[in-house]
Tab-separated table of C-alpha atoms in Angstrom:
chain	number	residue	atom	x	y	z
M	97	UNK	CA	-4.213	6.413	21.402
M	98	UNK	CA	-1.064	8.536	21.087
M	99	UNK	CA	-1.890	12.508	20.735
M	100	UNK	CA	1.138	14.796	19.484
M	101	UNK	CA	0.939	18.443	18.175
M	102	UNK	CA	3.691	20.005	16.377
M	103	UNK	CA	3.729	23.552	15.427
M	104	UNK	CA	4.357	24.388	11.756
M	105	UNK	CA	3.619	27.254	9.148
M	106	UNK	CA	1.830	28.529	12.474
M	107	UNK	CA	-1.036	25.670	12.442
M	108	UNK	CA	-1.388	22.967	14.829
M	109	UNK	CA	-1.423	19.296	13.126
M	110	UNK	CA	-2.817	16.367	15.399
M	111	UNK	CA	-1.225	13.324	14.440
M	112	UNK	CA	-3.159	10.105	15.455
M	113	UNK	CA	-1.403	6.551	15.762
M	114	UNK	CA	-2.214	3.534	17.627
M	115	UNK	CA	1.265	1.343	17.252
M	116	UNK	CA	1.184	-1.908	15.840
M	117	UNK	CA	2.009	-4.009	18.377
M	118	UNK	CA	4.721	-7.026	16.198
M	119	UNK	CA	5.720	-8.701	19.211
M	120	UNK	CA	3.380	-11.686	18.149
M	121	UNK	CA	3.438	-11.343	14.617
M	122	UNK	CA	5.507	-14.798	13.983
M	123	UNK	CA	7.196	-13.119	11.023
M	124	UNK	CA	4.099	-12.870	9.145
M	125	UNK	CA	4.215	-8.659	9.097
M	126	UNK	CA	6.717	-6.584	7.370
M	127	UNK	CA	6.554	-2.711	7.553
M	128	UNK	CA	6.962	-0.228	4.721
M	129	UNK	CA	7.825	3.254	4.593
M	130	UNK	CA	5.859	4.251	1.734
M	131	UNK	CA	2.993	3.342	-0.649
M	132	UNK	CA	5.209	2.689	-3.440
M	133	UNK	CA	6.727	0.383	-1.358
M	134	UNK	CA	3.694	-0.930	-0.204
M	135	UNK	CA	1.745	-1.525	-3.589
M	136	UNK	CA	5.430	-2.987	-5.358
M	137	UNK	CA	6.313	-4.908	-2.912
M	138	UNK	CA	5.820	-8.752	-3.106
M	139	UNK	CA	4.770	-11.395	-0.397
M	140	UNK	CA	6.783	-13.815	0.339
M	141	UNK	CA	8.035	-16.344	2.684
M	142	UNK	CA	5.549	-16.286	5.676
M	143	UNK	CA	5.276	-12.784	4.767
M	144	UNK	CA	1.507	-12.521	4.470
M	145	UNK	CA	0.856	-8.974	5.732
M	146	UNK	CA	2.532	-5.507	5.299
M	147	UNK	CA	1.661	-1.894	6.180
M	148	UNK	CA	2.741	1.726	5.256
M	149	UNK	CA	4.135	2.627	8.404
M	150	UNK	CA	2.618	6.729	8.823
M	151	UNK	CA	0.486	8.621	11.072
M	152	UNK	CA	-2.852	10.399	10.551
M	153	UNK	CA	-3.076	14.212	10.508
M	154	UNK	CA	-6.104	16.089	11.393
M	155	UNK	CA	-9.399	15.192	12.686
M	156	UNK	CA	-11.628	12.738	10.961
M	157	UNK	CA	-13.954	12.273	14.289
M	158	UNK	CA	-15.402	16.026	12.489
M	159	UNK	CA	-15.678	14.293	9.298
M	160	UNK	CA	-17.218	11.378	10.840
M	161	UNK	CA	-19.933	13.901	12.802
M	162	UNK	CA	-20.643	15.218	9.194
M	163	UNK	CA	-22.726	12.335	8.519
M	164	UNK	CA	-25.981	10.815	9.657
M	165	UNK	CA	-26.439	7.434	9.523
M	166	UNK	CA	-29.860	5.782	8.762
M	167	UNK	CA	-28.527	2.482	8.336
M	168	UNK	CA	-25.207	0.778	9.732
M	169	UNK	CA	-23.420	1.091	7.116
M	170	UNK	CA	-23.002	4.538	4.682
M	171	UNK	CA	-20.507	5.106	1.533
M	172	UNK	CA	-19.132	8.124	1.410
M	173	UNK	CA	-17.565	9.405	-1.796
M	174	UNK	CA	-15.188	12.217	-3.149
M	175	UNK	CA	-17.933	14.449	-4.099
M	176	UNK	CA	-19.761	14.488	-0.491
M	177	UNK	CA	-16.348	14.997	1.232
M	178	UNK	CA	-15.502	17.986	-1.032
M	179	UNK	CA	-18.743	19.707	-0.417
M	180	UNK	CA	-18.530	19.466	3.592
M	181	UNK	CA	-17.559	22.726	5.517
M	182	UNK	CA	-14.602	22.195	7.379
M	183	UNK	CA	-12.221	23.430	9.938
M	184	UNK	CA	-8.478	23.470	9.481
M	185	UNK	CA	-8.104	20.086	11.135
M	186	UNK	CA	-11.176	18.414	9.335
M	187	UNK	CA	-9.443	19.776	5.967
M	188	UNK	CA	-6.108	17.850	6.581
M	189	UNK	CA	-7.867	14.752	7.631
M	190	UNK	CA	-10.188	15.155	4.050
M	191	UNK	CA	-6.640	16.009	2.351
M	192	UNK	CA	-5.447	12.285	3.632
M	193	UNK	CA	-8.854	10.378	2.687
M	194	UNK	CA	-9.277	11.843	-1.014
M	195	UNK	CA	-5.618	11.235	-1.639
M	196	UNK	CA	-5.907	7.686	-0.214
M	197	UNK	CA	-9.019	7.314	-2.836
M	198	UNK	CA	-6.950	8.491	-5.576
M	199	UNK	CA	-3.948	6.203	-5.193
M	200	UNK	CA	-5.234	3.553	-4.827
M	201	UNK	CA	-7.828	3.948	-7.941
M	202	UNK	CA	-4.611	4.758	-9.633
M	203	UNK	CA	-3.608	1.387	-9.052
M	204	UNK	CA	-6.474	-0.529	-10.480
M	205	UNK	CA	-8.037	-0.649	-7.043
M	206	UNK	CA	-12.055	0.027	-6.254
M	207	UNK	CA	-11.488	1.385	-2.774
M	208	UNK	CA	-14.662	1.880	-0.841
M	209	UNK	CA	-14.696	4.322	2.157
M	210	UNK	CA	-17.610	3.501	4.735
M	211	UNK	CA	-18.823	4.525	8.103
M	212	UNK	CA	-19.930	1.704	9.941
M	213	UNK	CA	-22.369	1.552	12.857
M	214	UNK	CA	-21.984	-2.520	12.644
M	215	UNK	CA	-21.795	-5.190	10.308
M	216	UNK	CA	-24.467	-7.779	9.992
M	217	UNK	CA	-24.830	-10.758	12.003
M	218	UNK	CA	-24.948	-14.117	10.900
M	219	UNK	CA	-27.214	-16.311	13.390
M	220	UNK	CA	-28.191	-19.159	10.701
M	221	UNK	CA	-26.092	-21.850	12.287
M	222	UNK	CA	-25.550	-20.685	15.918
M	223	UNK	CA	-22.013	-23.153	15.812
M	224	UNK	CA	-20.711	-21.534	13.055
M	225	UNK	CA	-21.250	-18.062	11.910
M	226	UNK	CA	-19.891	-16.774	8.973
M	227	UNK	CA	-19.891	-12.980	9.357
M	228	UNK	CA	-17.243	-10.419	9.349
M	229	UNK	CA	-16.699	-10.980	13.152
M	230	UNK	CA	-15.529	-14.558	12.884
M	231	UNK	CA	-11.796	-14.694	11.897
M	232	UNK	CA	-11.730	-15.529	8.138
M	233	UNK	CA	-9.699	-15.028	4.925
M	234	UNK	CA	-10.739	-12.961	1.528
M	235	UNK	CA	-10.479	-15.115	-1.559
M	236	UNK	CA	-10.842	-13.893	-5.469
M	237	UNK	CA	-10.720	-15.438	-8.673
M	238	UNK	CA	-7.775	-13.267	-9.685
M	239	UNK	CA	-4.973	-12.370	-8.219
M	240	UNK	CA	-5.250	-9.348	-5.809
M	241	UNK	CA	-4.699	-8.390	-2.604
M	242	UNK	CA	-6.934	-6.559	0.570
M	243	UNK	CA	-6.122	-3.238	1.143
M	244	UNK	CA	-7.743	-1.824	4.204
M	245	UNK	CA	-7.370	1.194	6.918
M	246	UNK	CA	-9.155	2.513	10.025
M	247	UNK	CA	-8.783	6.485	10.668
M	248	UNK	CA	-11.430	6.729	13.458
M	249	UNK	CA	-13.257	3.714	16.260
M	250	UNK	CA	-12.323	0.255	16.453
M	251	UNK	CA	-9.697	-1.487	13.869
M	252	UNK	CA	-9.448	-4.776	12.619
M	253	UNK	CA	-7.457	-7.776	14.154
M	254	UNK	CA	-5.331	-9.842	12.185
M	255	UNK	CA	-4.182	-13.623	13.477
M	256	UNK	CA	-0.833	-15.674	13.008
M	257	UNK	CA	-2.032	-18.515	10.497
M	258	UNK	CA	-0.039	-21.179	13.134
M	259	UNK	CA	-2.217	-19.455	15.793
M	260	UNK	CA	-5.713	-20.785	14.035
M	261	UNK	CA	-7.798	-23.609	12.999
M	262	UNK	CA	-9.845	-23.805	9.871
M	263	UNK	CA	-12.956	-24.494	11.083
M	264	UNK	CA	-14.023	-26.882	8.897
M	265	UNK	CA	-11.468	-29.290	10.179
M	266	UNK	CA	-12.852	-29.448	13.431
M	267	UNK	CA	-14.099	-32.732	14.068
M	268	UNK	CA	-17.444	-31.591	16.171
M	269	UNK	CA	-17.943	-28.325	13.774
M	270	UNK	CA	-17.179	-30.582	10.421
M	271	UNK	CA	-19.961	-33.840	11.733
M	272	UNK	CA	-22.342	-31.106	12.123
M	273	UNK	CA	-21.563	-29.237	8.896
M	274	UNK	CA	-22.204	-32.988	7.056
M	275	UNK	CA	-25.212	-33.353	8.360
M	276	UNK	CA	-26.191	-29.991	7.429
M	277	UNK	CA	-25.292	-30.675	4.017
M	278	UNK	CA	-26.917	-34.543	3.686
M	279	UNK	CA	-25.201	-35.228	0.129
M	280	UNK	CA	-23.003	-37.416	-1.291
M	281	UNK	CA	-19.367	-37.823	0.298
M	282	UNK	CA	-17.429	-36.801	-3.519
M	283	UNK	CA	-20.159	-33.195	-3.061
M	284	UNK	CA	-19.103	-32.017	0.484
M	285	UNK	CA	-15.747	-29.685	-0.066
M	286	UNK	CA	-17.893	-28.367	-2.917
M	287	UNK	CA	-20.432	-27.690	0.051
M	288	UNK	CA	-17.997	-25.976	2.208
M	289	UNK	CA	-16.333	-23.948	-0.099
M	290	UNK	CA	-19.456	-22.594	-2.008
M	291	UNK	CA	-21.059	-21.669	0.545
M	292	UNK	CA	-17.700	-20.113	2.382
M	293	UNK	CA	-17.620	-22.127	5.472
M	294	UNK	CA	-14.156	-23.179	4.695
M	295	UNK	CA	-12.649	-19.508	4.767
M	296	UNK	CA	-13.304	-19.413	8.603
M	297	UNK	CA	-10.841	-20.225	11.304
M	298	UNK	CA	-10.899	-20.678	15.022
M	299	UNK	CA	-8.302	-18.814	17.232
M	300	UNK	CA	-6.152	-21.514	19.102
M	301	UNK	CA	-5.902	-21.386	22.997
M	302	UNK	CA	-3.383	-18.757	23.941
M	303	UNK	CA	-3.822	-16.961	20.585
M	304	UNK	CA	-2.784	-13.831	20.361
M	305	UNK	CA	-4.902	-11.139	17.965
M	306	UNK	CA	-2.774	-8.425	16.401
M	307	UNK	CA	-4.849	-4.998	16.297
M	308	UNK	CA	-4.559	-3.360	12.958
M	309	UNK	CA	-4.306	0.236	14.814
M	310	UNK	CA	-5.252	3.349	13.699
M	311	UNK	CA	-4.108	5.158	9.912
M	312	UNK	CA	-1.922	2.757	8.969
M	313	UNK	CA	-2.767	1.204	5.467
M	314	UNK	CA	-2.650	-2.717	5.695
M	315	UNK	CA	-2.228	-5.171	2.314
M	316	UNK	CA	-3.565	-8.287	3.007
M	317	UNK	CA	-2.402	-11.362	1.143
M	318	UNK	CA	-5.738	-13.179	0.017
M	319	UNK	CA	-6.901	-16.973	-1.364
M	320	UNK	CA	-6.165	-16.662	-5.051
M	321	UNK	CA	-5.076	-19.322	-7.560
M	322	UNK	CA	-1.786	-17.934	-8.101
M	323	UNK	CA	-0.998	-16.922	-4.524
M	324	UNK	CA	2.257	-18.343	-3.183
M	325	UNK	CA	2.030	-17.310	0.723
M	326	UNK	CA	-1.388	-18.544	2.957
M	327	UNK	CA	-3.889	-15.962	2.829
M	328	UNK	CA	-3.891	-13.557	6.065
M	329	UNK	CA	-6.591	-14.825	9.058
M	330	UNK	CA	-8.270	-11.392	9.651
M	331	UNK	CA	-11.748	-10.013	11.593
M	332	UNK	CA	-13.942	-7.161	11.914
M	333	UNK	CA	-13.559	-5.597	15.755
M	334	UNK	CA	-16.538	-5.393	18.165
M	335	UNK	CA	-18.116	-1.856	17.675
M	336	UNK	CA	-18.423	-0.146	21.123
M	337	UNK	CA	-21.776	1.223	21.514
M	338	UNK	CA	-22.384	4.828	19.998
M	339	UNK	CA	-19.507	4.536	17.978
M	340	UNK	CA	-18.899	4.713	14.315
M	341	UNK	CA	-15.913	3.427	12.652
M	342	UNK	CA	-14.417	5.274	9.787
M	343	UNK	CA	-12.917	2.454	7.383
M	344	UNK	CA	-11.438	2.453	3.554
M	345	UNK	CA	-11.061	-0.954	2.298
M	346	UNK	CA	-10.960	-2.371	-1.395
């Protein structure tokens, strides 16, 4: 975590930024500058991922104290971030979420903004889980892309698509997953994709995870049936205990 201050108008800003390491990206990343940019500009090649390049002001671990949560997982909405009392910094980091909200409604988006304890876990088949945790991709009917960003805890990882398996091709994973299903041979992709065992991949040997970092908003390119690049392999990070993660995503 990099922590800068800069003076200006005679108030302090804290600007937050965990740098995207691209080292490993395979030219599967491509940075923006702006969310015009971001929202109008296509993917392409093995261009499958792309982030507004920007760094978070103010404090959102005082928005993220704000809240008590009963369950692992809260929405929080404009209307309960407006009515908190706030210092200076916990103003500019509210400034930066409601705006974020905004935008991307503007766009036709349904962005959801959560705190997050920890996401469910899925122990029905102990070989092959199919939570958030397990590197998958998003699919949709229509075409549409993920947009998602962390401003406080843990962010998400995203993989290289040559650095993963699907799972379902497997040979040890896919015998069990047949005998699992017990149908006829013409009903068993049906199988895997309806019940979304064939979004999940397995990380290669030697694979290297790219961390999402923090305040920089991702798009990621999804399954769709007009989609002309392969969706991006993505996964929800380990919480660390006590922690709460501060996520938008739509």
């Amino acid at each position: 975590l990099i922590i800068s201050f800069k003076k200006y108008n005679f108030v302090h800003y804290k600007l937050f930024n965990i740098m995207v390491d691209l080292s490993q990206a395979e030219n599967q990343i491509q940075r923006v500058n702006n969310f015009q940019e971001l929202i109008s500009t296509p993917f392409s090649g093995e261009v499958n991922a792309m982030y507004w390049n920007r760094k978070l002001i103010g404090d959102f671990s005082e928005i993220v104290k704000k809240f008590e949560l009963k369950d692992n997982i809260i929405e929080i909405n404009s209307e309960q971030l407006l009515e908190l009392e706030l210092s200076k910094q916990g103003q500019l980091a509210r400034e930066i979420l409601l705006n974020d909200l905004k935008v991307l409604k503007a766009q036709g988006a349904s962005p959801i903004l959560n705190l997050i304890k920890s996401y469910e876990r899925d122990d029905a088949l102990h070989f092959f889980p199919t939570d958030v945790y397990s590197f998958h991709v998003d699919r949709s009917p229509i075409p549409t892309n993920t947009f998602v960003c962390t401003y406080y805890g843990e962010s998400s990882d995203i993989l290289p698509n040559s650095q993963a398996v699907q799972k379902i091709l497997i040979p040890e994973i896919r015998n069990k997953l047949k005998k699992l299903y017990d149908g006829p041979d013409d009903g068993f992709e049906s199988f895997l994709s309806e019940y979304f065992f064939d979004l999940h991949y397995q990380e290669k040997p030697n694979a290297n995870p790219i961390n999402l970092g923090l305040g920089y908003l991702w798009k990621l390119a999804i399954d769709h049936p007009k989609s002309e690049v392969s969706p991006c392999i993505h996964r929800a990070p380990e919480e660390k205990n006590g922690q709460t993660r501060l996520l938008m995503i739509c």
